[in-house]
Amino acid sequence: MAEYREFDLTLFGATGFVGETTARYLSGAAGESARIALAGRSPEKLRALRDRLGSGAASWQLIVADAADQDSLDALAARTAVVITTVGPYQRYGLPLVAACAKAGTHYADLTGESIFTRDVIDRYHERAVATGAKIVTSCGFDSIPSDLSVYQLYRAVVADNAGELEDTTLVATVKGGVSGGTIDSARAMWEAIAADPATKVLISDPYSLSPDRSREPRVGRQSDHAFGRAAAITPSLRGWVGTFVMAPHNTKIVRRSNGLLGWVYGANFRYREVMDAGTSPAAPLIAATAAGGVAAGMRAVGVLSRSSAGRRLLDRILPAPGTGPDENERAQGWFRMTTHARTSTGAEYLATCAGQGDPGYQATAVMLGESGLCLAFDRARLPGLSGILTPATAMGDVLTERLRAIGMNIDVVAQPHRG
């Protein structure tokens, strides 16, 4: 993208809950010289949002665009260097905007945790985006930046230390905060798609379903996202129990896609999984077992209920609505800490930590998306040369890591003492 664009960065879906949280972050982080636009369906809601944001957004322009109107999305993409979007579920609403950005050579970032959507945009738009130079970066929120950058920085450290290749690598997630209504609606959309076309279920069960070349993936046997057991099985220093991490099925695929896009540099025997820390209390085994069984059962139930109109109405009543969430104080009280334990082919052990403040599903996600947009817009000369349907690590790597560290997020890798 060499030609002049009217805007550096456009936020699409600005008036939704996560959209407004992202806009509020950008109003303080972007700087006065940034040319930013807010986009959505309602000009009245966009004006009201800009007024609420105060002086930091007073000069921002407004763009009326609709996810169901391809012409409006084409016009939006042609006017801006970068689009970040919170309009989901992406399987329902996201494809037209990706098409517009791939055609226009416009960089793009979203918050999807929907593997079916990501595979769809790879198949439809990767070659077009490569041709136009567009970086289409999916999963730039809590799905999947902590996972993707942690493993990428582990790889960088292992290479710097000449410590071989990554082999068994496990992320342990500890979080305080809720799952957003938008995230739940995205999961629901994905399982509705599976209910409508059972053949798509393979995209969920195959750990390499987002691979750029399935035939070149490491042959390391079965890799399951289902987890239950003692944490010490990961590394002897850990205590307590672990269970299934609800975001693992998507995050692990993004990490493996990064490996493939980088030329499978993580290692010939690279194995990756994610688990949830259930703690060390007497109830920890029950918590871990409930997580292990509850995630799968919940997803199956959503799929079954989505097959009928009565079931869909029931889901509408009992699930959090998209566009809703906790108040500002509750969001500020949340936090996350992801520790990734890795062994290498030389027997070395490493620990990566990615931790931050703010409810991971809302506040931290808005910060990650905002910084991804700023990175794509203002750090272009320093970014990796790849284009197409990318991941956070392959599109922004060290540059995004630096940005997140600069705003207080802990992203760190240390070699562990040798045992034995």
XYZ file of C-alpha atoms in Angstrom:
420
model
C 0.000 0.000 0.000
C 1.964 2.989 -1.269
C -0.788 5.497 -2.050
C -2.014 8.184 0.326
C -4.962 7.311 2.563
C -7.240 9.821 4.262
C -7.049 8.029 7.619
C -4.268 6.223 9.439
C -6.672 4.024 11.388
C -10.407 3.324 11.360
C -12.302 1.530 14.116
C -15.295 -0.357 12.698
C -18.014 -1.285 15.186
C -17.059 1.645 17.392
C -20.419 1.989 19.147
C -20.558 -1.572 20.505
C -19.362 -2.403 24.010
C -15.838 -3.543 23.139
C -15.759 -1.025 20.292
C -16.351 1.885 22.658
C -13.799 0.498 25.136
C -11.273 0.342 22.286
C -12.167 3.860 21.121
C -11.688 5.169 24.642
C -8.257 3.568 24.803
C -7.252 5.008 21.429
C -8.370 8.500 22.444
C -5.655 8.500 25.089
C -3.002 6.436 23.310
C -3.017 7.479 19.668
C -1.630 11.011 19.918
C -2.931 14.269 18.468
C -1.421 13.779 15.014
C -3.128 10.418 14.398
C -5.834 10.586 11.730
C -8.528 8.312 13.154
C -12.079 7.577 12.059
C -14.960 5.874 13.836
C -17.173 3.688 11.661
C -20.552 2.069 12.166
C -24.145 1.971 10.983
C -25.604 4.879 12.943
C -24.264 8.419 12.476
C -26.161 9.530 15.591
C -24.522 6.881 17.771
C -21.109 7.649 16.289
C -21.485 11.367 17.069
C -22.638 10.608 20.605
C -19.639 8.323 21.124
C -17.188 10.921 19.847
C -18.706 13.469 22.224
C -18.331 11.078 25.157
C -14.662 10.500 24.326
C -13.835 14.165 24.855
C -11.005 16.277 23.506
C -8.775 13.356 22.563
C -11.236 12.386 19.827
C -12.639 15.784 18.864
C -10.971 15.776 15.438
C -11.875 12.180 14.559
C -14.043 11.727 11.488
C -17.133 9.540 11.239
C -17.830 6.945 8.537
C -21.222 5.329 8.040
C -20.741 1.714 6.950
C -22.712 -1.493 7.333
C -21.390 -5.055 7.480
C -24.233 -6.034 5.131
C -23.382 -3.342 2.539
C -20.317 -4.337 0.522
C -20.126 -0.998 -1.295
C -19.893 0.887 2.002
C -17.118 -1.431 3.207
C -15.202 -1.081 -0.059
C -15.388 2.707 0.295
C -14.246 2.520 3.927
C -11.254 0.300 3.107
C -10.171 2.593 0.280
C -10.009 5.611 2.617
C -7.904 4.179 5.444
C -4.502 2.570 5.887
C -5.697 0.252 8.690
C -9.073 -1.084 9.847
C -9.633 -2.685 13.232
C -13.018 -4.281 13.766
C -15.081 -5.474 16.719
C -18.101 -6.451 14.602
C -18.779 -10.096 15.337
C -19.590 -12.887 15.305
C -17.153 -12.740 12.451
C -18.518 -15.881 10.823
C -21.812 -14.007 10.381
C -20.593 -10.474 9.693
C -16.847 -10.411 9.046
C -16.174 -11.759 5.558
C -17.240 -8.657 3.545
C -14.835 -6.380 5.425
C -11.934 -8.801 4.958
C -12.783 -8.921 1.243
C -12.717 -5.119 1.056
C -9.369 -4.851 2.851
C -7.726 -7.616 0.818
C -8.872 -5.908 -2.389
C -7.725 -2.419 -1.313
C -4.399 -3.436 0.237
C -5.620 -2.188 3.626
C -4.178 -3.663 6.814
C -6.768 -5.246 9.114
C -7.042 -6.615 12.663
C -9.928 -8.284 14.481
C -10.804 -10.124 17.699
C -12.036 -13.413 16.302
C -11.754 -16.657 18.192
C -13.635 -18.479 15.422
C -11.457 -21.038 13.666
C -14.074 -21.647 10.975
C -14.023 -17.945 10.063
C -10.237 -17.822 10.031
C -9.986 -20.864 7.764
C -12.604 -19.319 5.485
C -10.692 -16.050 5.066
C -7.451 -17.965 4.448
C -9.084 -19.936 1.646
C -10.891 -16.961 0.137
C -8.542 -14.020 0.526
C -4.959 -15.041 1.361
C -3.659 -14.900 -2.193
C -5.463 -11.623 -2.900
C -4.047 -10.028 0.255
C -0.532 -11.191 -0.630
C -0.916 -9.592 -4.064
C -2.050 -6.230 -2.654
C 0.321 -6.258 0.336
C -2.483 -6.299 2.909
C -1.724 -7.684 6.363
C -4.989 -9.333 7.442
C -4.339 -10.166 11.091
C -6.940 -12.231 12.914
C -7.237 -12.824 16.680
C -5.682 -9.631 18.054
C -7.268 -9.732 21.512
C -7.020 -12.102 24.476
C -7.624 -14.581 21.680
C -4.746 -14.931 20.771
C -2.028 -12.361 21.470
C -0.756 -13.699 24.845
C -0.467 -17.216 23.418
C 1.037 -16.229 20.089
C 3.574 -13.697 21.349
C 4.631 -15.909 24.272
C 5.607 -18.799 22.017
C 7.183 -16.471 19.463
C 9.360 -14.874 22.148
C 10.266 -18.326 23.495
C 11.463 -19.247 20.011
C 13.491 -16.025 19.796
C 15.155 -16.701 23.161
C 15.979 -20.321 22.332
C 17.565 -19.279 19.031
C 19.577 -16.518 20.743
C 20.882 -19.030 23.298
C 21.603 -21.704 20.660
C 19.514 -24.053 22.806
C 18.039 -26.214 20.071
C 14.373 -26.268 19.035
C 11.121 -26.009 20.961
C 9.530 -29.330 21.840
C 6.920 -29.810 24.629
C 5.381 -26.381 25.233
C 2.415 -25.768 27.538
C 0.656 -22.514 28.421
C -1.007 -22.342 31.855
C -3.745 -19.694 32.007
C -4.771 -17.911 35.208
C -7.406 -15.200 34.820
C -9.774 -13.013 36.785
C -12.608 -11.714 34.684
C -15.584 -12.662 32.614
C -16.115 -13.916 29.096
C -17.752 -11.234 26.996
C -21.184 -11.584 25.446
C -19.509 -11.117 22.076
C -17.120 -14.014 22.726
C -20.015 -16.264 23.720
C -21.992 -15.172 20.652
C -18.979 -15.984 18.470
C -18.732 -19.467 19.985
C -22.453 -19.881 19.453
C -22.166 -18.825 15.792
C -19.374 -21.323 15.267
C -21.374 -24.189 16.735
C -24.433 -23.154 14.762
C -22.271 -23.408 11.636
C -21.203 -26.909 12.683
C -24.824 -27.874 13.315
C -25.705 -26.680 9.811
C -22.702 -28.421 8.208
C -21.228 -31.215 10.377
C -18.268 -31.508 7.989
C -16.912 -28.247 9.429
C -16.380 -29.971 12.788
C -13.028 -31.215 11.513
C -11.808 -27.610 11.629
C -12.335 -27.655 15.388
C -10.865 -31.082 16.084
C -7.827 -30.872 13.772
C -4.971 -29.080 15.595
C -3.498 -28.005 12.239
C -6.689 -26.808 10.540
C -5.241 -23.288 10.066
C -1.932 -24.545 8.696
C -0.519 -22.999 5.502
C 0.550 -26.525 4.446
C -0.875 -29.455 6.402
C 1.641 -31.913 4.925
C 4.620 -30.097 6.460
C 3.382 -30.060 10.045
C 5.338 -31.877 12.794
C 4.316 -35.520 13.191
C 4.134 -35.662 16.984
C 1.022 -37.751 17.527
C -2.300 -36.750 19.028
C -2.644 -33.236 20.436
C -5.855 -32.654 22.370
C -7.275 -29.450 23.823
C -8.983 -31.481 26.567
C -6.989 -31.358 29.821
C -7.308 -32.701 33.354
C -4.507 -33.604 35.737
C -1.839 -32.489 38.163
C 0.113 -29.407 37.217
C 3.369 -31.142 38.165
C 3.025 -33.244 35.010
C 3.860 -30.081 33.067
C 6.922 -29.308 35.154
C 7.765 -30.554 38.686
C 7.852 -27.024 40.143
C 4.109 -26.525 39.574
C 1.549 -27.361 42.238
C -2.161 -28.028 42.096
C -4.383 -29.086 39.217
C -5.129 -28.002 35.656
C -8.194 -28.380 33.470
C -9.411 -27.499 30.005
C -8.879 -23.868 28.972
C -11.904 -22.622 27.058
C -9.850 -20.612 24.561
C -7.313 -23.370 23.819
C -9.042 -24.805 20.724
C -8.519 -21.551 18.815
C -5.338 -20.205 20.408
C -3.374 -23.390 19.773
C -4.279 -23.295 16.080
C -3.109 -19.683 15.794
C 0.239 -20.580 17.404
C 0.668 -23.499 15.017
C -0.229 -21.280 12.030
C 2.482 -18.846 13.138
C 4.964 -21.702 13.148
C 3.953 -22.663 9.612
C 4.022 -19.109 8.253
C 7.528 -18.714 9.683
C 8.695 -21.861 7.915
C 8.138 -24.327 10.792
C 11.053 -22.786 12.681
C 9.745 -23.644 16.160
C 10.952 -27.219 15.762
C 10.522 -30.575 14.092
C 8.970 -31.947 17.320
C 7.101 -28.846 18.467
C 4.074 -29.812 20.572
C 1.781 -27.158 22.001
C -1.205 -27.108 24.321
C -2.988 -24.761 26.731
C -4.538 -25.525 30.123
C -6.321 -23.614 32.871
C -4.890 -23.311 36.378
C -7.457 -24.725 38.806
C -5.420 -23.868 41.911
C -4.165 -25.840 44.884
C -7.201 -25.888 47.184
C -8.903 -29.128 48.253
C -11.553 -28.316 45.646
C -9.005 -27.916 42.839
C -9.407 -31.460 41.406
C -13.178 -30.942 41.198
C -12.718 -27.507 39.580
C -10.310 -28.968 37.022
C -12.596 -31.924 36.286
C -15.609 -29.620 35.917
C -13.687 -27.430 33.493
C -12.543 -30.475 31.550
C -16.046 -31.836 31.158
C -18.027 -28.621 31.217
C -16.415 -26.917 28.235
C -17.097 -29.815 25.898
C -20.595 -30.400 27.265
C -21.481 -26.726 26.995
C -20.361 -26.540 23.377
C -22.301 -29.668 22.478
C -25.424 -28.243 24.167
C -25.166 -24.998 22.220
C -24.844 -26.970 19.000
C -27.913 -29.082 19.780
C -30.074 -26.142 20.900
C -29.091 -24.069 17.873
C -30.757 -26.567 15.549
C -34.286 -25.426 16.480
C -35.994 -22.045 16.752
C -37.126 -22.872 20.312
C -33.549 -23.750 21.280
C -32.219 -20.518 19.782
C -34.810 -18.508 21.740
C -33.712 -20.274 24.936
C -30.066 -19.426 24.233
C -31.050 -15.801 23.641
C -32.563 -15.680 27.143
C -29.833 -17.416 29.108
C -26.604 -16.268 27.435
C -25.066 -12.798 27.899
C -26.056 -10.541 25.027
C -23.393 -9.324 22.613
C -22.557 -5.659 23.162
C -22.931 -5.918 26.937
C -20.401 -6.183 29.744
C -19.299 -5.119 33.231
C -18.832 -1.518 34.310
C -15.501 0.308 34.196
C -14.579 -0.491 37.805
C -15.250 -4.201 37.366
C -13.207 -4.251 34.157
C -10.288 -2.578 35.918
C -10.281 -5.223 38.670
C -9.656 -8.064 36.247
C -6.244 -9.462 35.296
C -4.544 -12.318 33.499
C -1.306 -14.244 33.858
C -0.231 -16.745 31.224
C 2.892 -18.807 31.924
C 4.278 -20.936 29.109
C 6.643 -23.761 30.004
C 8.904 -25.093 27.258
C 11.519 -27.802 26.864
C 13.942 -27.811 23.962
C 15.702 -30.489 21.950
C 18.896 -29.915 23.984
C 17.101 -30.436 27.308
C 16.984 -26.725 28.173
C 13.868 -25.359 29.875
C 12.338 -21.912 29.466
C 9.479 -19.980 31.023
C 7.556 -17.246 29.225
C 5.224 -14.951 31.155
C 2.563 -12.726 29.643
C 0.580 -10.842 32.275
C -1.485 -7.711 32.461
C -4.150 -5.767 34.291
C -7.746 -5.433 33.179
C -10.556 -7.872 32.526
C -9.104 -10.081 29.776
C -12.344 -10.377 27.799
C -13.011 -6.639 27.747
C -10.389 -4.161 28.955
C -7.219 -6.078 28.090
C -8.688 -7.168 24.768
C -9.511 -3.565 23.833
C -5.943 -2.511 24.683
C -4.443 -5.347 22.612
C -6.641 -4.539 19.612
C -5.923 -0.826 19.929
C -2.167 -1.368 20.088
C -2.349 -3.788 17.147
C -4.053 -1.094 15.088
C -1.509 1.534 16.093
C 1.312 -0.889 15.337
C 0.002 -1.614 11.838
C -0.609 2.080 11.189
C 2.529 3.719 12.564
C 5.246 1.040 12.719
C 4.964 -0.186 9.134
C 8.629 0.319 8.287
C 9.671 -1.963 11.168
C 7.182 -4.783 10.621
C 7.992 -8.169 9.067
C 7.565 -8.252 5.299
C 4.831 -10.900 5.232
C 1.365 -10.139 3.864
C -1.797 -12.202 3.515
C -3.873 -13.815 6.274
C -1.476 -13.556 9.207
C -1.253 -13.997 12.959
C -0.156 -11.395 15.542
C 3.330 -12.929 15.809
C 3.945 -13.159 12.063
C 2.508 -9.728 11.245
C 3.884 -7.686 14.151
C 6.184 -9.912 16.272
C 8.813 -7.960 18.171
C 7.286 -4.571 17.354
C 3.932 -5.365 18.976
C 5.754 -6.986 21.902
C 7.649 -3.715 22.457
C 4.426 -1.705 22.314
C 2.680 -3.899 24.873
C 5.659 -3.832 27.205
C 5.763 -0.038 26.930
C 2.204 0.264 28.254
C 2.875 -2.004 31.234
C 2.148 -5.519 30.017
C 4.682 -8.064 31.227
C 6.022 -10.181 28.348
C 9.164 -11.935 29.506
C 11.188 -15.085 28.794
C 13.767 -16.626 31.160
C 15.855 -19.780 30.987
C 15.125 -22.148 33.863
C 17.799 -23.820 36.036
C 18.871 -27.190 34.672
C 17.426 -30.106 36.648
C 19.390 -33.173 37.376
